[in-house]
Amino acid sequence: METPLSGPHSAASSAHATPRDRLPVLMLGAIGVVYGDIGTSPLYALKESFVGPHPLTVDRLHVFGVLSLIFWSLMLIVTVKYVFVAMRADNKGEGGSFALLALISRHVQGPRIGAALVVLGVLAASLFYGDAMLTPAISVLSAVEGLTIVNPALEALVVPIAVVILIGLFLIQSRGTARVGALFGPIVLVYFATLAVLGVVNIAARPEILGILNPYHAAAFFAYDPHLAFLAMGSVFLAVTGAETLYADMGHFGRKAVGYSWLGIVYPCLMINYMGQGALLLGNPAAAENPFYLMAPEWARLPLVLIATAATIIASQAVISGAFSVTHQAVQLGFLPRLRTLQTSAKAAGQIYIPAINWGLLVMVLLLVLGFRESTRLASAYGISVIGTMLITTMMLAFLVFKVWRWNKLLAGATIGLFALVDVIYFASNIAKIPDGGWFPLAVAGVLFTLLTTWSKGRRIMRVAMAEGDLTLPAFIASVAGSVHRVRNTAVYLSASAEGVPSALLHNLKHNQVLHARVLIVTVKVEEVPQVDPASRADVHDAGEGFYRVILRYGFMEDIDIPRDLAALETACGPFDPMATSYFLGRQKLIPSRDHPGMSLWREGLFAWMSKSSESAMESFKLPTNRVVELGSQLQI
């Protein structure tokens, strides 16, 4: 999951080149942001294996088998796949599905391959939103359920308390996370230390539990009952959810900080706790109802509920921030219309808040909590979107190792084959969850995939329609330069195309019959890199007669600020006075039509609705409100 709490423009975004003395600080930040999701898995993963939809007998065979599967799944998926392989695939230090898509697209040619990669990247982003809804719901609910262990009479308060916590969490998003983010690392570090202490105490009573490190026990579990073991993999996988966050957040803390945190702190603490839970079950099978909380002595259970709840809130915060980041990248890359985006930090440009996403997530999370009401029932829906994303990452890594890195074919085939085998087995076992709630994240992904692809294709169709009969800039200048009255100051016309003359310029000339002394035709291009070097931001072409063609380039994780960047072009375009500059925008009213094939009529209608709901370019491009003129037109698609 994308969870940039520190942001693409903060110091952490270049952490891959960070001096060694800053490594502990970045590791602490990574522990707080990156590992909140996977770190809260002990709250429910082992419990679901024994009391979930496919309950297991609580005996030595099954306890050892499940824990061995958890250990080796974490080893193969998190350590080998993500830490040792995927995190090498950085796009100028950034990770995540869109960054990986952009990285591969720059090196792999061919329209069919390119289209397949885009579909994979968009599908991974779509699946993420289902995960973003489920993670806060199951994490907070499972933590608060610890109250029933403290006092069974508190069961009726679990859902109301979880709802209040979640509403409070979403309400504070508009204020940003910079201040509370500084506490994330220490709090989660205390949480992991608590996991380890509880685990060690219980392991000391049953040291034979250390034998789960032997993969023989996983094999023996499958040999004893292959069908039940296969179904149990769906619950075992809950221990791995959140693994994809390592790669997604690599750019914010650096490969070393993320990797060292996993190998030195998170992985050992998680496994010590899982083994402690297993040791408890060997001596007390009835503890399967909630082994995480029953590991603690009675006096410590209420404090443990508070610590675990704090950790789940942090895990949820990371996912919410990740949803903002993924949405921002999707907008920049042309997969979503412009959405109102607010900066919540003057120092970290990546600290953003998108109201539409925030309130949409809150509604869906509350519906999940109120609809499922128990973490056990939510667990049946959780996991299928995560393994779907992991499987897509494996497919994209296959393109990378074979086409870009050009590994030895035998090594590449063995590596990708191992990853694919593990992913396919987990994907198949998670399919069994579909009737019990797994349909929900798939439905969410289907809706989001439709929206993302409809907007992307609709924009292409609209550009083609607008380009029909385009007048070239030299021809336009030759026809009007000497015959049209020129007025002082500067006019900026935004153009989607870097070739023709924007419709807003033609409409202004038609209605007002004047041109400004200086005319800048500005095209914004979002490149397939996270950030663009400011020195390469602008290309300026002097077309003569006071006309300039300007192309402004941005990375897909950057904010677009046209006035700021035009002000830096004084040497190329002459003096730039913001208060003597007018911005002309074209606004098209889209009319779905059967006469222009390209998309089905219902998708054309959906695209027209999305376009109407889009935030104005004035807000999106930071244009001064009192200097903007909008000119409308109709366009059939």
XYZ file of C-alpha atoms in Angstrom:
637
model
C 0.000 0.000 0.000
C 1.123 3.499 -0.741
C 1.487 5.299 2.571
C 3.580 8.455 2.176
C 3.298 10.182 5.492
C 6.539 12.008 4.912
C 5.837 12.963 1.331
C 7.670 12.942 -1.961
C 9.372 16.274 -1.499
C 10.482 15.818 2.057
C 13.968 14.901 3.077
C 12.885 11.329 3.427
C 12.039 11.111 -0.238
C 15.718 10.977 -1.045
C 16.506 8.689 1.824
C 18.212 6.210 -0.453
C 21.151 8.628 -0.418
C 20.936 9.379 3.281
C 24.106 9.526 5.400
C 24.591 6.641 7.784
C 24.057 8.809 10.880
C 20.444 9.418 9.805
C 19.692 5.738 9.291
C 18.352 5.118 12.851
C 15.962 8.067 12.485
C 14.677 6.770 9.167
C 14.368 3.254 10.569
C 12.228 4.600 13.414
C 10.041 6.419 10.889
C 9.762 3.291 8.746
C 8.689 1.226 11.765
C 5.897 3.718 12.469
C 4.634 4.176 8.919
C 5.573 1.115 6.868
C 4.965 -1.683 9.338
C 1.757 -0.634 11.067
C -0.382 -2.893 8.843
C 1.673 -6.085 8.920
C 2.554 -5.376 12.564
C -1.081 -5.585 13.650
C -1.616 -8.951 11.925
C -0.869 -10.936 15.153
C -4.130 -9.538 16.515
C -6.139 -11.804 14.229
C -4.032 -13.982 11.887
C -3.413 -17.004 14.128
C -6.862 -16.749 15.711
C -8.559 -16.891 12.293
C -6.588 -20.014 11.394
C -8.229 -21.913 14.250
C -11.658 -20.295 14.712
C -12.264 -18.791 11.265
C -14.547 -20.130 8.511
C -12.422 -23.305 8.218
C -11.522 -24.061 11.875
C -8.627 -26.343 12.719
C -8.207 -28.701 15.649
C -5.964 -27.026 18.221
C -3.256 -29.684 18.533
C 0.484 -29.958 18.002
C 0.226 -30.926 14.317
C -1.926 -27.959 13.348
C -0.230 -25.394 15.613
C 3.210 -26.316 14.288
C 1.910 -26.532 10.715
C 0.232 -23.123 10.712
C 3.157 -21.354 12.405
C 5.635 -22.962 10.027
C 3.532 -21.686 7.111
C 3.506 -18.200 8.635
C 7.285 -18.188 9.154
C 8.119 -19.345 5.633
C 5.476 -17.138 4.028
C 6.991 -14.093 5.701
C 10.439 -15.282 4.647
C 9.580 -15.888 0.970
C 7.100 -13.073 0.352
C 8.399 -10.248 2.522
C 12.113 -10.932 2.902
C 13.001 -12.488 -0.449
C 10.411 -11.016 -2.817
C 10.085 -7.496 -1.453
C 13.261 -6.740 0.534
C 15.784 -8.513 -1.713
C 14.166 -8.167 -5.170
C 11.286 -5.680 -5.511
C 13.011 -2.937 -3.534
C 15.818 -2.964 -6.081
C 13.248 -1.805 -8.652
C 13.144 1.847 -7.687
C 12.017 4.630 -10.010
C 14.414 7.381 -8.920
C 14.088 6.126 -5.362
C 10.292 5.708 -5.429
C 8.359 2.424 -5.280
C 4.774 1.238 -5.670
C 2.640 -0.010 -8.539
C 2.548 3.267 -10.498
C 6.289 3.821 -10.022
C 7.020 0.257 -11.180
C 4.678 0.706 -14.148
C 6.451 3.920 -15.169
C 9.884 2.325 -14.725
C 9.091 -0.653 -16.949
C 7.229 1.421 -19.554
C 10.343 3.484 -20.208
C 12.295 0.370 -21.193
C 9.747 -2.018 -22.721
C 8.515 -1.136 -26.195
C 5.479 -2.293 -28.131
C 1.812 -1.202 -27.970
C 0.534 -4.603 -26.793
C 3.080 -4.920 -23.985
C 2.525 -1.301 -23.011
C -1.243 -1.782 -22.891
C -0.857 -4.956 -20.800
C 1.380 -3.142 -18.331
C -1.066 -0.261 -17.999
C -3.911 -2.697 -17.322
C -1.828 -4.425 -14.633
C -0.857 -1.143 -12.977
C -4.406 0.189 -12.993
C -5.775 -3.115 -11.676
C -3.242 -3.073 -8.819
C -4.295 0.480 -7.916
C -7.969 -0.546 -8.059
C -7.390 -3.492 -5.728
C -5.571 -1.194 -3.318
C -8.726 0.797 -2.585
C -10.525 -2.337 -1.382
C -7.602 -2.976 0.944
C -7.688 0.673 2.073
C -11.288 0.208 3.207
C -10.781 -3.134 4.935
C -7.546 -2.391 6.818
C -8.926 0.308 9.171
C -12.095 -1.717 9.769
C -10.481 -5.048 10.672
C -7.484 -3.542 12.505
C -9.409 -1.232 14.832
C -12.219 -3.731 15.381
C -9.819 -6.573 16.269
C -7.955 -4.336 18.740
C -11.094 -3.099 20.488
C -12.392 -6.692 20.710
C -9.717 -7.179 23.357
C -12.169 -5.516 25.746
C -14.240 -8.716 25.693
C -11.234 -10.577 27.100
C -10.874 -7.976 29.847
C -14.593 -8.150 30.620
C -17.118 -10.131 28.536
C -19.835 -7.680 29.576
C -18.164 -5.018 27.397
C -18.975 -6.869 24.164
C -21.869 -4.538 23.336
C -19.469 -1.567 23.383
C -16.978 -2.958 20.875
C -18.678 -1.750 17.683
C -19.655 1.713 19.038
C -16.125 2.322 20.328
C -14.615 1.203 17.006
C -16.993 3.508 15.120
C -16.084 6.499 17.324
C -12.344 5.846 16.866
C -12.682 5.572 13.089
C -14.830 8.702 12.777
C -12.298 10.621 14.874
C -9.454 9.326 12.714
C -11.056 10.537 9.488
C -12.113 13.867 11.020
C -8.502 14.842 11.804
C -7.224 14.136 8.279
C -7.781 17.709 7.099
C -5.369 18.931 9.790
C -2.547 16.795 8.460
C -0.394 14.175 10.134
C 2.898 16.025 10.500
C 2.600 16.521 14.265
C 1.156 13.155 15.237
C 3.400 11.471 12.679
C 6.419 12.209 14.859
C 4.901 9.929 17.513
C 4.163 7.038 15.159
C 7.622 5.475 15.276
C 8.038 5.453 19.083
C 4.489 4.165 19.660
C 4.812 1.319 17.156
C 8.291 0.538 18.508
C 6.767 0.145 21.985
C 4.089 -2.051 20.425
C 6.688 -4.314 18.771
C 8.657 -4.515 22.028
C 5.425 -5.588 23.737
C 4.908 -8.278 21.083
C 8.390 -9.619 21.735
C 8.084 -9.598 25.542
C 4.746 -11.432 25.462
C 6.174 -13.937 23.013
C 9.334 -14.627 25.018
C 7.380 -15.199 28.243
C 5.146 -17.807 26.587
C 7.963 -19.433 24.599
C 9.874 -19.953 27.853
C 7.017 -22.177 29.059
C 7.022 -24.241 25.816
C 10.457 -23.884 24.150
C 9.694 -26.751 21.736
C 7.637 -24.240 19.747
C 10.933 -23.051 18.202
C 10.722 -26.181 16.047
C 8.236 -24.421 13.742
C 11.244 -22.958 11.886
C 11.593 -26.388 10.258
C 9.538 -26.450 7.001
C 8.863 -30.128 7.668
C 5.920 -29.127 9.868
C 4.252 -27.193 7.042
C 4.703 -30.195 4.772
C 3.332 -32.547 7.435
C 0.235 -30.350 7.779
C -0.454 -30.647 4.042
C 0.268 -34.354 4.027
C -2.211 -34.963 6.870
C -5.157 -33.066 5.324
C -4.352 -31.346 1.992
C -7.859 -29.908 1.535
C -8.086 -28.310 4.988
C -4.474 -27.106 4.796
C -5.234 -25.440 1.456
C -8.269 -23.647 2.910
C -6.247 -22.643 5.987
C -3.819 -20.807 3.690
C -6.495 -18.100 3.335
C -6.220 -17.381 7.070
C -2.422 -17.840 7.183
C -2.148 -15.174 4.489
C -3.501 -12.592 6.939
C -0.041 -12.656 8.557
C 1.446 -11.304 5.315
C -1.030 -8.500 4.553
C 0.815 -5.200 4.515
C 3.953 -6.690 2.943
C 3.526 -4.678 -0.255
C 3.894 -1.512 1.842
C 7.642 -2.101 2.079
C 8.038 -1.471 -1.632
C 5.439 1.279 -1.844
C 7.074 3.339 0.918
C 10.665 2.738 -0.083
C 11.028 6.276 -1.451
C 10.059 7.895 1.824
C 12.608 6.190 4.042
C 15.095 4.530 1.712
C 15.790 0.917 0.881
C 18.276 0.455 3.723
C 16.028 1.865 6.448
C 13.018 -0.201 5.339
C 15.042 -3.381 4.864
C 17.051 -3.116 8.084
C 13.900 -2.361 10.080
C 12.284 -5.532 8.765
C 15.257 -7.829 9.244
C 16.431 -6.432 12.571
C 13.241 -5.536 14.434
C 9.891 -6.229 12.801
C 10.336 -9.786 11.498
C 11.927 -11.098 14.741
C 9.288 -9.422 16.944
C 6.433 -10.737 14.815
C 7.711 -14.314 14.802
C 8.491 -14.278 18.541
C 4.906 -13.192 19.167
C 3.428 -15.776 16.795
C 5.518 -18.491 18.465
C 4.374 -17.224 21.870
C 0.767 -17.547 20.748
C 1.509 -21.059 19.492
C 3.125 -21.992 22.810
C 0.021 -20.752 24.614
C -2.227 -22.891 22.400
C -0.142 -26.007 23.074
C -0.836 -25.648 26.797
C -4.319 -24.155 26.556
C -6.258 -25.011 23.363
C -9.251 -22.963 24.577
C -7.128 -19.810 24.189
C -7.731 -20.030 20.414
C -10.680 -17.650 20.897
C -8.150 -14.800 21.161
C -4.548 -15.987 21.713
C -3.071 -12.507 21.280
C -4.728 -11.027 24.361
C -4.768 -14.251 26.373
C -0.956 -14.370 26.188
C -0.875 -11.452 28.624
C -1.551 -11.808 32.356
C -4.952 -10.531 33.398
C -3.619 -7.286 34.894
C -1.879 -6.369 31.612
C -4.773 -6.974 29.209
C -6.392 -3.551 29.418
C -3.048 -1.733 28.824
C -2.449 -4.176 25.962
C -5.803 -3.201 24.438
C -4.744 0.462 24.577
C -1.326 -0.204 23.005
C -2.818 -2.409 20.283
C -5.552 0.131 19.536
C -2.938 2.883 19.162
C -0.990 0.664 16.753
C -4.094 -0.074 14.669
C -4.957 3.619 14.486
C -1.455 4.267 13.144
C -1.801 1.405 10.652
C -5.134 2.870 9.511
C -3.618 6.351 9.228
C -0.905 5.007 6.959
C -3.494 3.395 4.672
C -5.612 6.553 4.516
C -2.575 8.666 3.631
C -1.689 6.017 1.064
C -5.120 6.391 -0.536
C -4.481 10.123 -0.896
C -1.106 9.430 -2.491
C -2.368 6.804 -4.949
C -5.247 9.069 -5.951
C -2.878 12.004 -6.486
C -0.644 9.852 -8.703
C -3.662 8.554 -10.653
C -4.801 12.142 -11.306
C -1.347 13.212 -12.437
C -0.983 10.223 -14.770
C -4.394 10.843 -16.334
C -6.417 7.995 -14.818
C -8.735 10.168 -12.705
C -10.207 13.652 -13.145
C -8.752 16.491 -11.126
C -9.846 16.326 -7.479
C -9.655 19.018 -4.834
C -6.334 18.481 -3.073
C -5.149 20.437 -0.053
C -1.635 20.721 1.320
C -1.538 20.075 5.066
C 2.136 20.865 5.647
C 4.269 23.813 4.602
C 7.411 21.658 4.793
C 6.420 18.315 3.274
C 4.686 18.664 -0.095
C 3.531 15.055 0.092
C 1.341 15.804 3.114
C -1.926 16.102 1.220
C -5.616 15.791 1.959
C -8.262 14.905 -0.642
C -11.748 15.491 0.848
C -13.637 13.314 -1.663
C -11.417 10.307 -0.926
C -11.471 10.903 2.824
C -15.255 10.991 3.174
C -15.762 8.192 0.662
C -13.411 5.954 2.631
C -15.100 6.854 5.922
C -18.538 5.878 4.613
C -17.285 2.546 3.274
C -15.279 1.727 6.423
C -18.274 2.428 8.658
C -20.513 0.282 6.442
C -17.987 -2.553 6.791
C -17.826 -2.270 10.589
C -21.587 -1.986 11.001
C -22.269 -4.682 8.415
C -19.769 -7.355 9.527
C -19.548 -6.309 13.238
C -16.792 -8.860 14.033
C -13.153 -9.056 12.952
C -13.633 -12.769 12.264
C -16.298 -12.031 9.674
C -14.221 -9.191 8.224
C -11.240 -11.532 7.905
C -13.247 -13.495 5.337
C -13.282 -10.412 3.129
C -9.697 -9.405 3.860
C -6.747 -10.685 1.876
C -8.044 -11.298 -1.625
C -7.325 -7.734 -2.788
C -3.863 -7.864 -1.175
C -2.857 -11.136 -2.834
C -4.250 -9.796 -6.106
C -1.907 -6.813 -5.824
C 1.015 -9.097 -4.949
C 0.314 -11.319 -7.945
C 0.272 -8.293 -10.235
C 3.573 -7.108 -8.726
C 5.074 -10.509 -9.563
C 3.887 -10.194 -13.171
C 5.406 -6.735 -13.463
C 8.644 -7.944 -11.859
C 8.760 -10.622 -14.554
C 8.854 -7.881 -17.209
C 11.545 -6.161 -15.191
C 13.955 -9.054 -14.643
C 13.613 -10.433 -18.182
C 13.326 -7.245 -20.287
C 14.964 -4.468 -18.267
C 17.516 -6.037 -15.909
C 18.102 -8.941 -18.335
C 18.998 -11.452 -15.658
C 20.281 -14.874 -16.552
C 17.180 -16.628 -17.893
C 17.555 -19.597 -15.552
C 17.914 -17.362 -12.482
C 15.081 -15.066 -13.605
C 12.802 -18.010 -14.367
C 13.496 -19.679 -11.005
C 12.972 -16.439 -9.065
C 9.763 -15.379 -10.774
C 8.529 -18.974 -10.816
C 8.930 -19.251 -7.032
C 7.153 -15.937 -6.447
C 4.356 -16.869 -8.858
C 3.898 -20.309 -7.280
C 3.488 -18.858 -3.787
C 1.194 -16.076 -5.019
C -0.993 -18.426 -7.076
C -1.421 -20.839 -4.145
C -2.435 -18.010 -1.840
C -4.664 -16.475 -4.509
C -6.434 -19.792 -5.049
C -6.967 -20.300 -1.317
C -8.332 -16.757 -0.964
C -10.855 -17.368 -3.736
C -12.715 -19.551 -1.229
C -13.397 -16.344 0.722
C -15.484 -14.777 -2.047
C -18.909 -16.050 -0.841
C -18.117 -15.038 2.777
C -17.209 -11.415 2.009
C -14.304 -11.595 -0.427
C -16.698 -10.298 -3.076
C -16.557 -6.843 -1.455
C -12.965 -5.819 -2.329
C -13.392 -7.395 -5.770
C -16.544 -5.336 -6.344
C -14.726 -2.182 -5.201
C -11.802 -2.999 -7.511
C -14.203 -3.576 -10.413
C -15.873 -0.205 -9.934
C -12.539 1.603 -9.570
C -11.038 -0.190 -12.582
C -14.022 0.917 -14.666
C -13.643 4.523 -13.519
C -9.868 4.632 -14.093
C -9.971 3.072 -17.556
C -13.036 5.070 -18.628
C -11.356 8.351 -17.737
C -8.079 7.407 -19.428
C -9.761 6.253 -22.642
C -12.222 9.144 -22.630
C -9.386 11.660 -22.460
C -7.724 10.034 -25.461
C -10.985 10.166 -27.438
C -11.550 13.795 -26.425
C -8.025 14.781 -27.490
C -8.542 13.170 -30.889
C -11.914 14.918 -31.299
C -10.416 18.281 -30.352
C -7.453 17.776 -32.681
C -9.677 17.303 -35.750
C -9.145 20.311 -37.958
C -6.480 21.735 -35.653
C -4.763 24.857 -36.923
C -0.982 24.892 -36.571
C 0.526 27.737 -34.587
C 2.698 29.111 -37.460
C -0.340 29.183 -39.762
C -2.412 30.904 -37.080
C 0.250 33.534 -36.448
C 0.628 34.214 -40.158
C -3.129 34.722 -40.565
C -3.758 37.036 -37.602
C -0.520 38.721 -36.496
C -0.799 41.759 -38.757
C -4.577 42.129 -38.848
C -5.677 41.849 -35.197
C -5.492 44.600 -32.611
C -2.972 43.811 -29.828
C -3.493 44.900 -26.222
C -0.884 45.167 -23.489
C 0.201 42.556 -20.995
C 0.362 38.779 -21.139
C -2.187 36.078 -21.880
C -1.637 32.454 -20.919
C -3.682 29.807 -22.749
C -3.650 26.264 -21.419
C -3.521 23.597 -24.107
C -3.749 19.822 -23.758
C -1.817 19.456 -27.010
C 1.679 20.709 -27.691
C 0.917 20.965 -31.418
C -2.165 22.986 -32.355
C -3.849 26.191 -31.247
C -6.059 25.860 -28.143
C -9.789 26.350 -28.618
C -9.846 29.006 -25.880
C -7.522 31.179 -27.993
C -9.723 30.799 -31.077
C -12.891 31.544 -29.083
C -11.364 34.620 -27.446
C -10.250 35.964 -30.799
C -13.653 35.237 -32.330
C -15.610 37.038 -29.609
C -13.247 39.824 -28.499
C -11.260 40.317 -31.738
C -8.057 41.227 -29.874
C -4.820 39.517 -28.857
C -2.488 40.330 -25.995
C 0.971 41.667 -26.731
C 2.481 38.462 -25.420
C 0.742 35.098 -25.737
C 1.989 32.005 -23.922
C 0.490 28.663 -24.977
C 1.229 26.368 -22.056
C 1.037 22.587 -22.083
C 1.477 20.560 -18.879
C 3.083 17.161 -19.302
C 3.339 14.629 -16.478
C 6.361 12.400 -16.998
C 6.719 8.771 -15.917
C 9.085 9.685 -13.085
C 8.274 10.725 -9.499
C 9.956 14.131 -9.763
C 11.415 16.194 -12.578
C 14.654 18.117 -12.176
C 13.628 21.813 -11.787
C 16.335 22.718 -14.318
C 14.457 20.630 -16.908
C 11.018 21.885 -15.917
C 10.289 24.045 -18.959
C 10.839 24.020 -22.694
C 10.210 27.388 -24.355
C 9.886 27.961 -28.099
C 9.664 31.518 -29.432
C 7.169 31.290 -32.316
C 7.536 34.963 -33.214
C 5.135 37.930 -33.122
C 4.954 37.688 -29.328
C 3.807 34.049 -29.292
C 5.563 31.433 -27.153
C 4.993 27.708 -26.898
C 5.782 26.562 -23.326
C 5.870 22.951 -22.151
C 6.007 22.464 -18.360
C 7.063 19.021 -17.167
C 6.211 17.485 -13.777
C 6.706 14.145 -12.096
C 3.649 12.103 -11.156
C 4.236 12.770 -7.437
C 4.647 16.542 -7.809
C 2.173 19.375 -7.455
C 1.565 21.571 -10.475
C 2.016 25.323 -9.977
C 1.913 27.147 -13.304
C 2.313 30.776 -12.064
C 5.354 29.822 -9.989
C 7.052 28.070 -12.868
C 6.188 30.710 -15.466
C 7.714 33.348 -13.195
C 11.000 31.452 -13.465
C 11.013 31.890 -17.270
C 11.667 35.624 -17.399
C 14.929 35.179 -19.304
C 13.185 33.129 -22.000
C 9.863 34.978 -22.257
C 10.626 38.401 -20.849
C 9.357 39.990 -17.608
C 6.472 38.158 -15.959
C 4.096 40.262 -13.878
C 1.480 38.033 -12.151
C -0.938 40.973 -11.798
C -0.685 41.795 -15.524
C -1.264 38.254 -16.726
C -4.602 36.736 -17.726
C -5.201 32.986 -17.852
C -7.646 31.639 -20.442
C -9.135 28.195 -19.920
C -11.287 26.143 -22.252
C -14.158 24.210 -20.666
C -15.837 21.633 -22.876
C -19.369 20.387 -22.304
C -19.207 16.759 -23.388
C -22.154 15.272 -25.231
C -22.267 11.462 -25.513
C -23.079 10.422 -29.073
C -23.479 7.196 -31.027
C -21.978 8.969 -34.051
C -18.473 8.891 -32.590
C -17.489 5.276 -31.858
C -14.845 4.711 -29.229
C -16.649 3.763 -26.042
C -20.080 2.380 -25.338
C -22.709 5.050 -24.738
C -22.943 4.357 -20.982
C -19.176 4.801 -20.605
C -19.334 8.037 -22.588
C -22.041 9.218 -20.188
C -19.869 8.165 -17.231
C -16.899 10.039 -18.683
C -19.028 13.152 -19.217
C -20.201 12.979 -15.579
C -16.631 12.551 -14.323
C -15.506 15.496 -16.436
C -18.311 17.656 -15.040
C -17.319 16.659 -11.491
C -13.654 17.425 -12.083
C -12.031 20.244 -10.165
C -11.383 23.322 -12.275
C -7.918 23.719 -13.747
C -7.819 27.041 -11.883
C -7.551 25.304 -8.499
C -5.570 22.345 -9.739
C -2.849 24.430 -11.406
C -2.737 27.113 -8.648
C -4.004 29.893 -10.945
C -5.007 33.191 -9.272
C -8.808 33.278 -9.114
C -9.095 36.945 -10.126
C -6.979 36.488 -13.276
C -8.814 33.573 -14.929
C -11.220 33.668 -17.884
C -13.108 30.476 -18.846
C -14.497 29.981 -22.346
C -16.977 27.158 -22.906
C -17.748 24.998 -25.907
C -19.589 21.782 -26.725
C -17.867 18.620 -27.878
C -19.430 15.379 -29.055
C -17.591 12.193 -28.034
